[in-house]
Coordinates of C-alpha atoms in Angstrom, one line a residue:
M1 CA -2.4 45.6 -3.5
R2 CA -0.3 44.6 -0.5
T3 CA -2.3 41.3 -0.2
G4 CA -1.6 40.5 -3.8
A5 CA 2.0 41.4 -3.5
H6 CA 2.4 39.3 -0.4
A7 CA 0.7 36.3 -2.1
S8 CA 3.0 36.7 -5.1
S9 CA 6.0 36.9 -2.8
G10 CA 4.9 33.8 -0.9
S11 CA 4.4 31.9 -4.2
E12 CA 7.8 33.0 -5.5
R13 CA 9.4 32.0 -2.2
D14 CA 7.8 28.5 -2.3
A15 CA 8.9 28.0 -5.9
A16 CA 12.4 29.1 -5.1
D17 CA 12.5 26.7 -2.2
L18 CA 11.4 23.8 -4.5
A19 CA 14.1 24.9 -7.0
R20 CA 16.7 24.3 -4.3
F21 CA 15.7 20.6 -4.5
G22 CA 16.3 20.6 -8.2
Y23 CA 12.6 20.8 -9.3
S24 CA 10.7 23.4 -11.1
Q25 CA 7.2 24.5 -10.1
E26 CA 5.0 22.6 -12.5
L27 CA 2.1 21.7 -10.3
K28 CA -0.3 24.5 -9.3
R29 CA 0.4 25.7 -5.7
S30 CA -3.1 26.6 -4.5
L31 CA -3.7 24.7 -1.2
G32 CA -3.8 26.6 2.1
L33 CA -3.5 25.1 5.6
F34 CA -7.2 24.1 5.7
S35 CA -7.1 22.5 2.3
S36 CA -4.0 20.7 3.2
F37 CA -5.6 19.4 6.4
A38 CA -8.8 18.6 4.5
V39 CA -7.0 16.4 2.0
A40 CA -5.2 14.5 4.8
F41 CA -8.4 14.2 6.9
S42 CA -10.3 13.0 3.8
Y43 CA -7.7 10.3 3.2
I44 CA -8.2 9.1 6.8
S45 CA -12.0 9.6 6.5
P46 CA -13.4 8.0 9.7
S47 CA -16.7 7.3 8.0
T48 CA -15.0 5.3 5.2
G49 CA -13.0 3.0 7.4
I50 CA -15.8 2.6 9.9
F51 CA -18.3 1.7 7.2
T52 CA -15.9 -0.8 5.7
L53 CA -14.9 -2.8 8.8
F54 CA -17.3 -1.9 11.7
A55 CA -18.8 -5.4 11.4
L56 CA -15.4 -7.0 11.8
G57 CA -14.8 -5.2 15.1
L58 CA -18.3 -5.9 16.4
T59 CA -18.2 -9.6 15.6
T60 CA -14.8 -10.0 17.3
L61 CA -15.3 -8.2 20.6
G62 CA -18.8 -6.7 20.7
G63 CA -18.8 -3.2 22.0
V64 CA -15.4 -3.6 23.6
F65 CA -13.7 -3.2 20.2
I66 CA -14.1 0.6 20.6
W67 CA -11.1 0.5 22.9
T68 CA -8.9 -0.3 19.9
W69 CA -9.6 3.2 18.6
P70 CA -7.6 5.2 21.2
V71 CA -4.8 2.7 21.1
V72 CA -4.3 2.9 17.3
A73 CA -4.9 6.7 17.4
L74 CA -2.1 7.2 19.9
G75 CA 0.3 4.9 18.0
Q76 CA -0.4 6.7 14.7
F77 CA 0.0 10.1 16.3
I78 CA 3.5 9.1 17.4
V79 CA 4.2 8.0 13.8
A80 CA 2.7 11.3 12.6
L81 CA 4.9 13.3 14.9
N82 CA 8.0 11.7 13.3
F83 CA 6.6 12.3 9.8
A84 CA 5.7 15.9 10.5
E85 CA 9.3 16.8 11.3
V86 CA 10.6 15.1 8.1
S87 CA 7.9 16.7 6.0
S88 CA 9.1 20.1 7.3
H89 CA 12.6 19.3 5.8
F90 CA 11.4 17.8 2.5
P91 CA 8.4 19.7 1.1
V92 CA 8.3 17.7 -2.2
A93 CA 5.8 15.4 -3.8
G94 CA 6.1 11.8 -2.8
S95 CA 6.1 11.5 1.0
V96 CA 7.8 8.3 2.2
F97 CA 9.6 7.8 -1.1
Q98 CA 11.1 11.3 -1.1
W99 CA 12.2 11.0 2.6
T100 CA 14.0 7.7 2.0
K101 CA 15.5 9.1 -1.2
Y102 CA 17.3 11.8 0.8
L103 CA 18.1 9.7 3.8
A104 CA 19.0 6.3 2.4
S105 CA 20.4 4.5 -0.6
R106 CA 18.9 4.5 -4.1
S107 CA 17.8 0.8 -3.9
Y108 CA 16.2 1.2 -0.5
S109 CA 14.3 4.3 -1.5
W110 CA 13.1 2.7 -4.8
F111 CA 11.8 -0.4 -3.0
T112 CA 10.1 1.7 -0.3
G113 CA 8.4 3.9 -3.0
W114 CA 7.4 0.9 -5.0
I115 CA 5.7 -0.7 -1.9
Y116 CA 4.1 2.6 -1.0
L117 CA 2.8 3.2 -4.5
F118 CA 1.0 -0.1 -4.6
A119 CA -0.3 0.4 -1.1
G120 CA -1.9 3.6 -2.3
I121 CA -3.3 2.0 -5.4
L122 CA -4.9 -0.8 -3.3
T123 CA -6.3 1.8 -0.9
V124 CA -7.9 3.6 -3.9
T125 CA -9.6 0.2 -4.8
A126 CA -10.7 -0.4 -1.2
V127 CA -12.3 3.0 -0.7
V128 CA -14.2 3.0 -4.0
A129 CA -15.5 -0.4 -3.0
T130 CA -16.6 1.1 0.3
L131 CA -18.8 3.8 -1.2
P132 CA -21.5 1.3 -2.4
L133 CA -22.0 0.2 1.3
A134 CA -23.5 3.6 2.1
L135 CA -24.7 4.8 -1.3
I136 CA -26.8 1.8 -2.3
P137 CA -28.9 1.9 0.9
A138 CA -29.3 5.6 0.4
L139 CA -30.5 5.1 -3.1
N140 CA -32.9 2.3 -1.9
G141 CA -34.3 4.9 0.5
L142 CA -35.2 7.1 -2.5
G143 CA -37.1 4.2 -4.0
W144 CA -34.4 2.5 -6.1
H145 CA -35.3 -0.9 -4.7
S146 CA -34.0 -2.7 -7.8
L147 CA -30.5 -2.1 -6.4
N148 CA -29.4 -5.1 -4.4
G149 CA -26.9 -3.8 -1.8
A150 CA -25.8 -7.3 -0.8
S151 CA -24.9 -8.2 -4.4
L152 CA -21.2 -8.0 -5.1
H153 CA -22.0 -7.3 -8.8
T154 CA -24.0 -4.2 -7.8
Q155 CA -21.3 -3.0 -5.5
L156 CA -18.7 -3.6 -8.3
V157 CA -20.6 -1.5 -10.8
V158 CA -21.0 1.4 -8.4
A159 CA -17.3 1.1 -7.4
L160 CA -16.1 1.2 -11.1
I161 CA -18.3 4.3 -11.9
T162 CA -16.9 6.0 -8.8
L163 CA -13.3 5.2 -10.0
V164 CA -14.0 6.8 -13.4
V165 CA -15.6 9.9 -11.9
I166 CA -12.8 10.6 -9.4
T167 CA -10.2 10.0 -12.1
V168 CA -11.8 12.7 -14.3
L169 CA -12.0 15.1 -11.4
N170 CA -8.3 14.6 -10.6
I171 CA -7.3 15.2 -14.2
Y172 CA -9.1 18.5 -14.1
G173 CA -6.9 19.8 -11.3
V174 CA -6.1 19.8 -7.6
R175 CA -8.0 23.1 -7.1
L176 CA -11.2 21.5 -8.2
V177 CA -10.5 18.5 -6.0
A178 CA -9.7 20.8 -3.1
I179 CA -13.0 22.7 -3.5
I180 CA -15.0 19.5 -3.5
N181 CA -12.8 18.1 -0.7
N182 CA -13.2 21.1 1.6
T183 CA -17.0 21.0 1.2
G184 CA -17.0 17.2 1.8
V185 CA -14.8 17.5 4.9
L186 CA -17.3 19.9 6.4
F187 CA -20.1 17.4 5.6
E188 CA -18.1 14.6 7.3
I189 CA -17.2 16.6 10.4
L190 CA -20.6 18.2 10.9
G191 CA -22.6 15.2 9.6
M192 CA -20.9 12.5 11.6
F193 CA -20.6 14.6 14.7
V194 CA -24.2 16.0 14.7
F195 CA -25.8 12.7 13.7
A196 CA -23.8 10.9 16.4
L197 CA -25.0 13.4 19.0
I198 CA -28.6 12.7 17.8
L199 CA -28.0 9.0 18.3
L200 CA -26.6 9.5 21.7
A201 CA -29.5 11.8 22.8
F202 CA -32.5 10.1 21.3
H203 CA -31.6 6.5 20.3
N204 CA -29.5 5.3 23.2
H205 CA -30.7 1.7 23.4
Q206 CA -27.6 0.1 25.0
G207 CA -26.3 2.7 27.4
F208 CA -22.7 3.7 27.7
H209 CA -21.8 0.5 29.4
V210 CA -22.0 -1.1 25.9
V211 CA -18.3 -0.2 25.6
T212 CA -17.6 -2.9 28.3
N213 CA -20.0 -5.5 26.7
S214 CA -18.1 -8.1 24.7
A215 CA -21.3 -9.8 23.6
G216 CA -20.0 -13.1 25.0
F217 CA -16.7 -13.0 23.1
H218 CA -13.5 -13.7 25.0
V219 CA -11.4 -10.5 25.6
G220 CA -7.8 -11.3 25.4
P221 CA -4.6 -10.1 23.5
S222 CA -5.4 -12.2 20.4
S223 CA -9.0 -11.1 20.0
F224 CA -8.1 -7.5 20.8
L225 CA -5.4 -7.5 18.1
A226 CA -7.8 -8.9 15.6
A227 CA -10.4 -6.3 16.5
M228 CA -7.9 -3.5 15.9
F229 CA -8.2 -3.9 12.1
M230 CA -11.1 -1.4 11.7
S231 CA -9.1 1.2 13.6
L232 CA -5.9 0.4 11.7
F233 CA -7.7 0.7 8.4
V234 CA -9.1 4.1 9.3
I235 CA -6.2 6.0 10.8
Y236 CA -3.5 6.2 8.1
G237 CA -2.8 8.5 5.2
F238 CA -2.1 11.6 7.3
D239 CA 1.2 12.0 5.4
T240 CA -1.0 13.0 2.4
A241 CA -0.5 16.6 3.5
S242 CA 3.2 16.0 2.7
T243 CA 2.6 14.2 -0.5
L244 CA 0.8 17.3 -1.9
A245 CA 3.5 19.7 -0.5
E246 CA 4.3 21.1 -4.0
E247 CA 0.7 22.3 -4.3
T248 CA 0.6 23.7 -0.8
K249 CA 1.4 27.3 0.2
D250 CA 4.3 27.5 2.7
P251 CA 4.5 23.7 3.0
R252 CA 7.3 23.6 5.5
R253 CA 4.9 25.0 8.1
A254 CA 1.5 24.0 6.7
A255 CA 2.2 20.3 6.0
P256 CA 3.4 19.3 9.5
K257 CA 0.4 21.1 11.1
A258 CA -2.0 19.4 8.6
V259 CA -0.4 16.0 9.3
L260 CA -1.0 16.3 13.1
F261 CA -4.4 18.0 12.9
S262 CA -5.8 15.3 10.6
V263 CA -5.0 12.6 13.1
V264 CA -6.4 14.5 16.1
G265 CA -9.5 15.5 14.1
A266 CA -10.1 11.9 12.9
F267 CA -9.7 10.5 16.4
I268 CA -12.3 12.9 17.9
I269 CA -14.9 12.8 15.1
G270 CA -14.5 9.0 14.6
G271 CA -14.6 8.3 18.3
V272 CA -17.9 10.2 18.8
F273 CA -19.4 8.5 15.8
L274 CA -18.4 5.0 17.1
V275 CA -19.9 5.7 20.5
G276 CA -23.1 7.0 19.0
T277 CA -23.4 4.0 16.7
L278 CA -22.7 1.4 19.4
V279 CA -25.3 2.8 21.8
A280 CA -27.9 3.0 19.1
I281 CA -27.8 -0.7 18.4
P282 CA -31.3 -1.9 19.2
N283 CA -30.2 -5.5 20.0
L284 CA -26.5 -6.3 20.5
G285 CA -27.0 -10.0 20.1
A286 CA -28.9 -9.6 16.8
A287 CA -26.4 -7.1 15.5
V288 CA -23.4 -9.4 16.2
K289 CA -25.2 -12.4 14.7
G290 CA -26.2 -10.4 11.6
A291 CA -22.8 -8.7 11.3
Y292 CA -24.4 -5.2 11.3
G293 CA -22.6 -2.3 9.8
P294 CA -23.4 1.4 10.4
A295 CA -26.0 1.5 7.6
A296 CA -28.1 -1.2 9.2
I297 CA -27.9 0.5 12.6
I298 CA -28.9 3.9 11.0
E299 CA -31.9 2.3 9.2
A300 CA -33.0 0.6 12.4
N301 CA -33.2 3.9 14.3
F302 CA -34.4 6.6 11.8
S303 CA -37.3 7.0 9.5
T304 CA -36.6 6.2 5.9
G305 CA -36.2 9.9 5.0
F306 CA -33.9 10.7 7.8
A307 CA -31.8 7.5 7.4
T308 CA -31.5 8.3 3.7
L309 CA -30.3 11.8 4.4
Y310 CA -27.7 10.4 6.9
L311 CA -26.5 7.9 4.4
F312 CA -26.1 10.5 1.6
V313 CA -24.0 12.6 4.0
V314 CA -21.8 9.6 4.7
S315 CA -21.6 8.8 1.0
A316 CA -20.4 12.3 0.3
A317 CA -17.7 11.9 2.9
I318 CA -16.6 8.6 1.4
F319 CA -16.6 10.1 -2.1
V320 CA -14.2 12.9 -1.1
C321 CA -12.1 10.3 0.6
C322 CA -11.8 8.5 -2.7
L323 CA -10.9 11.8 -4.4
S324 CA -8.1 12.6 -1.9
I325 CA -6.6 9.1 -1.8
L326 CA -6.4 9.0 -5.6
A327 CA -4.9 12.5 -5.6
A328 CA -2.2 11.5 -3.1
T329 CA -1.3 8.3 -5.0
I330 CA -1.1 10.2 -8.3
R331 CA 1.4 12.6 -6.7
L332 CA 3.5 9.7 -5.5
C333 CA 3.5 8.1 -9.0
F334 CA 4.4 11.5 -10.5
G335 CA 7.2 12.1 -7.9
M336 CA 8.8 8.7 -8.7
A337 CA 8.4 9.1 -12.4
R338 CA 10.0 12.5 -12.3
D339 CA 13.0 10.9 -10.8
N340 CA 13.0 8.3 -13.6
Q341 CA 12.1 5.5 -11.1
L342 CA 9.1 3.9 -12.9
P343 CA 8.4 2.2 -16.3
A344 CA 7.4 4.9 -18.8
S345 CA 8.6 7.6 -16.5
G346 CA 8.7 10.2 -19.3
S347 CA 5.0 9.9 -19.9
L348 CA 4.0 9.5 -16.2
S349 CA 6.0 12.7 -15.2
K350 CA 4.5 14.9 -17.9
V351 CA 2.3 17.7 -16.5
S352 CA -0.4 19.1 -18.7
P353 CA 0.4 22.8 -19.4
G354 CA -3.3 23.8 -19.2
L355 CA -4.6 21.5 -16.4
H356 CA -1.3 21.5 -14.3
T357 CA -1.9 17.8 -13.5
P358 CA 0.1 14.7 -14.5
V359 CA -2.6 13.3 -16.7
W360 CA -1.0 9.9 -17.6
S361 CA -0.2 9.3 -13.9
C362 CA -3.9 9.9 -13.2
I363 CA -5.0 7.4 -15.9
V364 CA -2.4 4.7 -15.1
V365 CA -3.0 4.7 -11.3
A366 CA -6.8 4.4 -11.9
V367 CA -6.4 1.5 -14.4
I368 CA -4.1 -0.5 -12.0
A369 CA -6.6 0.3 -9.1
A370 CA -9.3 -1.5 -11.2
I371 CA -7.3 -4.7 -11.6
P372 CA -8.3 -6.2 -8.2
F373 CA -12.0 -6.0 -9.3
I374 CA -11.3 -8.9 -11.6
K375 CA -11.4 -11.1 -8.5
Y376 CA -13.7 -8.9 -6.4
S377 CA -14.8 -10.4 -3.1
G378 CA -15.8 -7.3 -1.2
A379 CA -14.2 -4.1 0.3
G380 CA -13.0 -5.9 3.4
T381 CA -10.7 -8.3 1.6
I382 CA -9.0 -5.5 -0.4
A383 CA -8.7 -3.4 2.8
I384 CA -6.6 -6.2 4.4
A385 CA -3.9 -6.0 1.7
A386 CA -4.1 -2.1 1.4
T387 CA -3.6 -1.6 5.2
G388 CA -0.8 -4.1 5.6
M389 CA 1.1 -2.6 2.6
I390 CA 0.7 1.0 4.0
Y391 CA 2.0 0.0 7.4
L392 CA 5.0 -1.8 5.8
S393 CA 5.9 1.3 3.9
Y394 CA 5.6 3.5 7.0
F395 CA 7.8 1.0 8.9
L396 CA 10.4 1.2 6.1
G397 CA 10.3 4.9 6.2
N398 CA 10.7 5.1 10.0
I399 CA 13.8 2.8 9.8
V400 CA 15.5 5.2 7.5
I401 CA 14.6 8.2 9.7
M402 CA 15.9 6.4 12.7
R403 CA 19.2 5.6 10.9
A404 CA 19.5 9.3 10.0
R405 CA 18.9 10.4 13.6
A406 CA 21.7 8.0 14.7
R407 CA 24.0 9.8 12.3
G408 CA 23.1 13.2 13.8
W409 CA 20.2 14.3 11.6
P410 CA 18.7 16.9 11.8
K411 CA 21.3 19.5 12.4
A412 CA 19.7 22.1 10.1
K413 CA 16.6 23.8 11.6
A414 CA 13.2 23.4 10.1
P415 CA 9.9 25.2 11.1
F416 CA 8.6 22.0 12.8
R417 CA 11.1 20.1 14.9
L418 CA 11.0 17.6 17.8
G419 CA 14.3 18.5 19.2
R420 CA 15.7 16.1 21.8
W421 CA 12.4 14.1 21.7
G422 CA 12.9 13.1 18.2
L423 CA 14.9 9.9 18.9
L424 CA 12.4 8.7 21.5
V425 CA 9.4 9.4 19.2
N426 CA 11.2 7.5 16.4
V427 CA 11.9 4.5 18.6
V428 CA 8.3 4.2 19.8
A429 CA 7.0 4.7 16.3
L430 CA 9.2 1.7 15.1
L431 CA 8.1 -0.5 18.0
Y432 CA 4.5 0.2 17.4
G433 CA 4.8 -0.2 13.6
G434 CA 6.7 -3.4 14.0
A435 CA 4.1 -4.9 16.3
M436 CA 1.3 -3.9 14.0
L437 CA 3.1 -5.5 11.0
V438 CA 3.3 -8.8 12.9
N439 CA -0.4 -8.4 13.7
F440 CA -1.3 -7.8 10.0
A441 CA 0.8 -10.8 8.9
W442 CA -0.6 -13.2 11.5
P443 CA -2.6 -15.9 9.6
R444 CA -6.1 -15.7 11.1
A445 CA -9.4 -16.1 9.2
I446 CA -10.9 -12.8 10.5
S447 CA -8.1 -10.5 9.5
N448 CA -5.7 -12.3 7.1
P449 CA -7.6 -15.2 5.7
E450 CA -6.6 -17.7 3.1
P451 CA -8.8 -17.4 0.0
R452 CA -10.4 -20.7 0.8
Q453 CA -11.6 -19.2 4.2
T454 CA -13.6 -16.5 2.5
G455 CA -16.7 -18.6 2.1
G456 CA -16.3 -19.0 -1.6
L457 CA -16.0 -15.3 -2.3
L458 CA -12.4 -15.4 -3.5
S459 CA -10.5 -18.0 -5.4
L460 CA -7.2 -17.4 -7.1
G461 CA -7.5 -20.3 -9.4
L462 CA -4.5 -22.2 -8.1
G463 CA -4.8 -24.6 -5.2
F464 CA -1.6 -23.6 -3.4
L465 CA -2.4 -19.9 -3.6
N466 CA -5.8 -20.5 -2.0
R467 CA -4.0 -21.9 1.0
I468 CA -1.8 -18.8 1.5
P469 CA -3.0 -15.8 3.6
I470 CA -4.1 -13.0 1.3
L471 CA -1.7 -10.4 2.7
W472 CA 1.3 -12.7 2.2
T473 CA 0.3 -13.3 -1.4
V474 CA -0.1 -9.6 -2.2
V475 CA 3.1 -8.5 -0.6
I476 CA 5.2 -11.3 -2.2
V477 CA 3.7 -10.7 -5.7
I478 CA 4.2 -7.0 -5.6
A479 CA 7.7 -7.2 -4.1
L480 CA 8.7 -9.9 -6.7
I481 CA 7.4 -7.9 -9.7
G482 CA 9.3 -4.9 -8.3
A483 CA 12.5 -6.8 -7.7
I484 CA 12.5 -8.3 -11.3
Y485 CA 11.8 -4.8 -12.8
Y486 CA 14.5 -3.1 -10.7
L487 CA 17.2 -5.8 -11.3
I488 CA 16.6 -6.0 -15.1
V489 CA 15.8 -2.4 -15.9
G490 CA 15.5 0.0 -12.9
R491 CA 19.0 -0.1 -11.6
T492 CA 20.5 0.6 -15.0
K493 CA 18.3 3.7 -15.6
A494 CA 19.6 7.2 -15.3
F495 CA 18.7 8.3 -11.8
A496 CA 17.8 11.9 -11.0
P497 CA 20.6 13.6 -8.9
V498 CA 19.7 14.0 -5.3
T499 CA 19.8 17.7 -4.5
A500 CA 19.0 19.1 -1.0
P501 CA 19.2 22.7 0.2
S502 CA 21.2 21.6 3.2
P503 CA 24.0 19.0 3.3
D504 CA 22.3 17.9 6.5
D505 CA 19.3 16.8 4.5
D506 CA 21.2 14.6 2.1
L507 CA 22.5 11.5 3.8
Q508 CA 22.7 9.2 0.7
P509 CA 26.0 7.4 0.3
A510 CA 28.0 8.7 -2.6
T511 CA 27.2 5.6 -4.7
G512 CA 23.5 6.2 -4.3
T513 CA 23.2 9.0 -6.7
G514 CA 24.1 9.5 -10.3
G515 CA 22.5 10.0 -13.7
T516 CA 20.2 12.7 -14.8
A517 CA 16.5 13.3 -14.5
P518 CA 14.2 12.2 -17.3
A519 CA 13.7 14.9 -20.0

């Protein structure tokens, strides 16, 4: 009886805390600390990013590319520290959008949310396109040799089926997603770690000195920055624990812990997997020439049955990554629509009384995520745009947090706080984020190619667009569409009043609020 009463008390306390922000408890609050960590860890999903862009790192710096892993992990952990403190102050659905809403102007928060929303949607596209890279070889191992893993058409079909399945699962509720997610995280942690140890113990062809073997490539600042892209694509999304705060128990304490634990866990698990995969390469020269990914290395070392099992474990991990990224993006869409920030906000913000999920947000996010498949040229190409957009939104968020700190924020106490270290952490996060944005935007064939540099895989149909780096085109188009919508419609819409429990947590100028929330 006491346990039930305590749970009820905690639930009522969380709902009352949310009400202080002006929102009623519509989403089902069922995630504990492990589930919150699991969702964030699944979004990061070391196996997903490594399977997507391992070949890029290998063909840029050989085994030396592994040193980009700790550099990116450290930089992202510093960003995560900054976000952990903010998430302890604002336990509401929407992450970066919500933080900028409270700490900046209406226009700035809208633009940041718009960029972050489409970054999440592109990430959904990139990860569902990654699943075929592991699943098709696994199915081949079961005898489905008619599936051609190298065919973009086959990959596209599997990716679209995956998108439909994860959308249906998200519609049926975050609790179902959490159960699948928690199981999948255990598979990823145990599977990647245990299999990596097996590779290290019984299939060590290269020796540990492979991490200093550049395979003949020049090691310099330019090549190192290009080789960082695999690591950069892996270690983001840790703020997902904040995005699902309205479905998390005691989010002011749980969300910050989950944010930080997810980065540390991904660094350790992913690092061990990378070392195990590198040392297991039978012939480094052949692997570089053939642009081997983890699937090829696994199949070269294990029997068909064992390799198939390994690939199914990785496929399960990538699948739950798809689930959690879609869940996070749906919550961001819901959070913006609830504040009347998006087209058709009334429908996008409706929560099904029975399912406790924003059904139309689920459907719309999935449909938009399918659009890049019209010009599908592989998971790696989509990952370029997705990662660059995510880092841009993180940078925009960190600017606002820095501005708030300069004005004395935070004065009100929260369960997680950086104290006097907050300003230094924020400065370093901005310097790191700014440097990585320049790295993303730099026009180079390996990491930000022009469509004409993709070997005929991608053509945008217009000559001048085929001569513009992919990331530039994506950012400009999304920003332009957003600017047109905001100037014509968005800025005239009634805007939900900004309500914060503490005046310290509402630094918007007086002109940045007004209007009412959508009915």
